[in-house]
Amino acid sequence: MKTSKGKLSPLLVALLVFLLDVPIGSAYISDAQDAPLEEVIGENPPSIPPLVCSEHTCNKDWSLEHTPVDSTPPTMEFGWWEDFWSDSDSNGFDDRLQMILAGERESVSLTSIIGSDGRPTVAIIVHYAWHPGPTDIESLRSTIETHGGKSDGSWFMVWITLMRSFWITCRSSL
């Protein structure tokens, strides 16, 4: 059986690309591991303002051990939020939103609208370890309204994802 030159060419090119690329990539040694964080990022990491609830620092106990009665069993381990990538102070609250609430940053959302206070609105996504029931959803809705969230011009939506975790999204001027 004869092999034509046209059938071997793509295989030969792929083999050459692999053989020539691997040594170059493996020869690179990053010195970022030993460098100070300021040199790698280019600036000092921002200090996160404390999360304030009604003029006092929030000291919420995040160590839940059960789900509400009208929710379904958890699909994620309790405490997953403690390792959330954008929560450097480990309070269960996204650092970016915490800085917006403290007035140290503006919303960068491409879909934001200007609220009545003249500031861009934010999208808040709440992740649950379980499928929230009506009690969870109503509790979140009333909490947002209690803290100044307005229903006119904003929306509140419950998403069921393929991974079986729930997201509740609301867009509001806080």
mmCIF file of C-alpha atoms in Angstrom:
data_model
loop_
_atom_site.group_PDB
_atom_site.id
_atom_site.type_symbol
_atom_site.label_atom_id
_atom_site.label_comp_id
_atom_site.label_asym_id
_atom_site.label_seq_id
_atom_site.Cartn_x
_atom_site.Cartn_y
_atom_site.Cartn_z
ATOM 1 C CA MET A 1 0.000 0.000 0.000
ATOM 2 C CA LYS A 2 1.436 3.305 -1.085
ATOM 3 C CA THR A 3 1.090 6.482 0.951
ATOM 4 C CA SER A 4 0.717 9.624 -1.065
ATOM 5 C CA LYS A 5 2.736 12.708 -0.241
ATOM 6 C CA GLY A 6 -0.454 14.785 0.278
ATOM 7 C CA LYS A 7 -1.645 12.579 3.147
ATOM 8 C CA LEU A 8 1.622 12.793 5.104
ATOM 9 C CA SER A 9 2.166 16.547 4.811
ATOM 10 C CA PRO A 10 -0.419 17.634 7.446
ATOM 11 C CA LEU A 11 0.865 15.023 9.880
ATOM 12 C CA LEU A 12 4.461 16.100 9.322
ATOM 13 C CA VAL A 13 3.592 19.791 9.819
ATOM 14 C CA ALA A 14 1.709 19.023 13.058
ATOM 15 C CA LEU A 15 4.648 16.983 14.346
ATOM 16 C CA LEU A 16 7.106 19.783 13.531
ATOM 17 C CA VAL A 17 4.948 22.402 15.243
ATOM 18 C CA PHE A 18 4.774 20.260 18.364
ATOM 19 C CA LEU A 19 8.481 19.432 18.401
ATOM 20 C CA LEU A 20 9.571 23.020 17.798
ATOM 21 C CA ASP A 21 7.085 24.652 20.176
ATOM 22 C CA VAL A 22 7.485 22.448 23.265
ATOM 23 C CA PRO A 23 11.194 23.172 23.901
ATOM 24 C CA ILE A 24 10.619 26.915 23.601
ATOM 25 C CA GLY A 25 7.723 26.886 26.059
ATOM 26 C CA SER A 26 9.453 24.630 28.567
ATOM 27 C CA ALA A 27 12.596 26.792 28.537
ATOM 28 C CA TYR A 28 10.681 29.815 29.855
ATOM 29 C CA ILE A 29 11.019 30.206 33.602
ATOM 30 C CA SER A 30 8.790 32.780 35.223
ATOM 31 C CA ASP A 31 10.358 34.947 37.885
ATOM 32 C CA ALA A 32 6.920 36.145 39.014
ATOM 33 C CA GLN A 33 6.876 33.661 41.898
ATOM 34 C CA ASP A 34 9.766 35.414 43.633
ATOM 35 C CA ALA A 35 8.768 38.962 42.710
ATOM 36 C CA PRO A 36 6.773 41.196 45.055
ATOM 37 C CA LEU A 37 3.078 41.445 44.225
ATOM 38 C CA GLU A 38 3.409 45.134 43.284
ATOM 39 C CA GLU A 39 5.891 44.272 40.506
ATOM 40 C CA VAL A 40 3.676 41.543 39.047
ATOM 41 C CA ILE A 41 0.403 43.482 39.162
ATOM 42 C CA GLY A 42 1.918 46.903 38.615
ATOM 43 C CA GLU A 43 0.273 48.527 41.617
ATOM 44 C CA ASN A 44 -0.477 47.877 45.240
ATOM 45 C CA PRO A 45 -3.520 45.652 45.680
ATOM 46 C CA PRO A 46 -6.518 47.760 46.720
ATOM 47 C CA SER A 47 -7.473 47.758 50.367
ATOM 48 C CA ILE A 48 -11.037 46.605 50.780
ATOM 49 C CA PRO A 49 -13.258 48.845 52.911
ATOM 50 C CA PRO A 50 -15.194 47.092 55.661
ATOM 51 C CA LEU A 51 -18.681 45.864 54.764
ATOM 52 C CA VAL A 52 -21.062 48.208 56.550
ATOM 53 C CA CYS A 53 -24.616 47.286 57.556
ATOM 54 C CA SER A 54 -26.716 50.095 59.050
ATOM 55 C CA GLU A 55 -23.663 52.184 60.004
ATOM 56 C CA HIS A 56 -21.889 49.232 61.693
ATOM 57 C CA THR A 57 -19.399 46.715 60.359
ATOM 58 C CA CYS A 58 -21.226 43.517 59.405
ATOM 59 C CA ASN A 59 -20.226 40.509 61.452
ATOM 60 C CA LYS A 60 -22.463 37.925 59.833
ATOM 61 C CA ASP A 61 -21.957 34.294 60.743
ATOM 62 C CA TRP A 62 -21.537 32.537 57.382
ATOM 63 C CA SER A 63 -21.260 29.054 58.856
ATOM 64 C CA LEU A 64 -24.652 27.714 57.798
ATOM 65 C CA GLU A 65 -25.188 24.044 58.419
ATOM 66 C CA HIS A 66 -28.675 23.552 57.014
ATOM 67 C CA THR A 67 -30.873 24.739 54.195
ATOM 68 C CA PRO A 68 -34.254 26.427 54.620
ATOM 69 C CA VAL A 69 -37.258 24.106 54.819
ATOM 70 C CA ASP A 70 -38.707 25.087 51.421
ATOM 71 C CA SER A 71 -35.449 24.699 49.474
ATOM 72 C CA THR A 72 -33.932 21.614 47.895
ATOM 73 C CA PRO A 73 -30.823 19.836 49.201
ATOM 74 C CA PRO A 74 -27.458 21.528 48.569
ATOM 75 C CA THR A 75 -25.616 20.843 45.331
ATOM 76 C CA MET A 76 -22.416 22.440 46.604
ATOM 77 C CA GLU A 77 -20.500 22.092 49.852
ATOM 78 C CA PHE A 78 -21.298 24.606 52.563
ATOM 79 C CA GLY A 79 -18.537 27.190 52.803
ATOM 80 C CA TRP A 80 -17.696 27.236 49.074
ATOM 81 C CA TRP A 81 -18.032 31.009 49.246
ATOM 82 C CA GLU A 82 -15.074 31.206 51.645
ATOM 83 C CA ASP A 83 -12.739 30.550 48.694
ATOM 84 C CA PHE A 84 -14.512 32.875 46.271
ATOM 85 C CA TRP A 85 -11.841 34.459 44.088
ATOM 86 C CA SER A 86 -12.926 38.083 44.471
ATOM 87 C CA ASP A 87 -13.549 38.056 48.217
ATOM 88 C CA SER A 88 -10.145 38.873 49.695
ATOM 89 C CA ASP A 89 -11.522 39.659 53.157
ATOM 90 C CA SER A 90 -13.533 36.378 53.261
ATOM 91 C CA ASN A 91 -16.807 37.945 54.330
ATOM 92 C CA GLY A 92 -18.894 36.296 51.605
ATOM 93 C CA PHE A 93 -19.290 39.567 49.702
ATOM 94 C CA ASP A 94 -17.661 40.419 46.360
ATOM 95 C CA ASP A 95 -14.869 42.979 46.850
ATOM 96 C CA ARG A 96 -15.909 44.971 43.774
ATOM 97 C CA LEU A 97 -19.454 45.490 45.044
ATOM 98 C CA GLN A 98 -18.118 46.257 48.514
ATOM 99 C CA MET A 99 -15.958 49.036 47.020
ATOM 100 C CA ILE A 100 -18.930 50.386 45.016
ATOM 101 C CA LEU A 101 -21.078 50.532 48.156
ATOM 102 C CA ALA A 102 -18.272 52.373 49.979
ATOM 103 C CA GLY A 103 -18.087 54.905 47.121
ATOM 104 C CA GLU A 104 -14.504 53.940 46.198
ATOM 105 C CA ARG A 105 -15.371 52.554 42.778
ATOM 106 C CA GLU A 106 -18.050 52.934 40.112
ATOM 107 C CA SER A 107 -19.884 50.145 38.338
ATOM 108 C CA VAL A 108 -18.148 49.060 35.135
ATOM 109 C CA SER A 109 -21.102 47.028 33.886
ATOM 110 C CA LEU A 110 -21.714 47.548 30.176
ATOM 111 C CA THR A 111 -25.454 47.175 30.771
ATOM 112 C CA SER A 112 -25.708 49.608 33.680
ATOM 113 C CA ILE A 113 -28.066 52.534 33.599
ATOM 114 C CA ILE A 114 -27.696 55.776 35.523
ATOM 115 C CA GLY A 115 -29.708 55.631 38.726
ATOM 116 C CA SER A 116 -31.558 58.476 40.412
ATOM 117 C CA ASP A 117 -28.431 59.194 42.480
ATOM 118 C CA GLY A 118 -26.431 59.796 39.279
ATOM 119 C CA ARG A 119 -24.351 56.637 39.683
ATOM 120 C CA PRO A 120 -24.359 53.606 37.360
ATOM 121 C CA THR A 121 -26.434 50.670 38.565
ATOM 122 C CA VAL A 122 -24.921 47.305 39.447
ATOM 123 C CA ALA A 123 -25.898 43.738 38.706
ATOM 124 C CA ILE A 124 -25.956 41.597 41.823
ATOM 125 C CA ILE A 125 -25.706 37.856 41.391
ATOM 126 C CA VAL A 126 -26.425 35.780 44.481
ATOM 127 C CA HIS A 127 -25.161 32.198 44.419
ATOM 128 C CA TYR A 128 -26.695 29.588 46.684
ATOM 129 C CA ALA A 129 -25.228 26.210 47.640
ATOM 130 C CA TRP A 130 -28.788 24.874 47.363
ATOM 131 C CA HIS A 131 -31.804 25.562 45.178
ATOM 132 C CA PRO A 132 -33.475 28.496 46.949
ATOM 133 C CA GLY A 133 -37.121 28.165 47.784
ATOM 134 C CA PRO A 134 -39.784 30.869 47.935
ATOM 135 C CA THR A 135 -38.613 31.920 51.419
ATOM 136 C CA ASP A 136 -35.042 32.550 50.203
ATOM 137 C CA ILE A 137 -36.224 34.465 47.150
ATOM 138 C CA GLU A 138 -38.644 36.654 49.089
ATOM 139 C CA SER A 139 -36.054 37.279 51.815
ATOM 140 C CA LEU A 140 -33.515 38.459 49.240
ATOM 141 C CA ARG A 141 -36.071 40.631 47.462
ATOM 142 C CA SER A 142 -37.154 42.315 50.712
ATOM 143 C CA THR A 143 -33.519 42.805 51.819
ATOM 144 C CA ILE A 144 -32.727 44.597 48.561
ATOM 145 C CA GLU A 145 -35.834 46.783 48.894
ATOM 146 C CA THR A 146 -35.023 47.524 52.556
ATOM 147 C CA HIS A 147 -31.587 48.811 51.552
ATOM 148 C CA GLY A 148 -32.912 51.150 48.883
ATOM 149 C CA GLY A 149 -33.270 48.884 45.849
ATOM 150 C CA LYS A 150 -36.062 50.198 43.655
ATOM 151 C CA SER A 151 -38.258 47.992 41.511
ATOM 152 C CA ASP A 152 -38.985 50.576 38.801
ATOM 153 C CA GLY A 153 -36.374 50.315 36.076
ATOM 154 C CA SER A 154 -34.736 47.247 37.594
ATOM 155 C CA TRP A 155 -35.338 43.543 37.284
ATOM 156 C CA PHE A 156 -35.119 40.503 39.492
ATOM 157 C CA MET A 157 -34.707 37.078 37.938
ATOM 158 C CA VAL A 158 -34.099 33.551 39.220
ATOM 159 C CA TRP A 159 -31.830 31.488 36.956
ATOM 160 C CA ILE A 160 -31.558 27.732 37.034
ATOM 161 C CA THR A 161 -28.247 26.712 35.508
ATOM 162 C CA LEU A 162 -27.291 23.405 33.983
ATOM 163 C CA MET A 163 -24.985 22.785 36.930
ATOM 164 C CA ARG A 164 -28.042 22.775 39.211
ATOM 165 C CA SER A 165 -27.036 25.821 41.193
ATOM 166 C CA PHE A 166 -29.271 28.853 41.363
ATOM 167 C CA TRP A 167 -28.397 32.423 40.619
ATOM 168 C CA ILE A 168 -30.650 35.244 41.510
ATOM 169 C CA THR A 169 -29.865 38.369 39.555
ATOM 170 C CA CYS A 170 -31.188 41.809 40.173
ATOM 171 C CA ARG A 171 -30.171 45.067 38.647
ATOM 172 C CA SER A 172 -30.851 48.032 40.796
ATOM 173 C CA SER A 173 -29.591 51.385 41.897
ATOM 174 C CA LEU A 174 -28.512 50.971 45.511
#
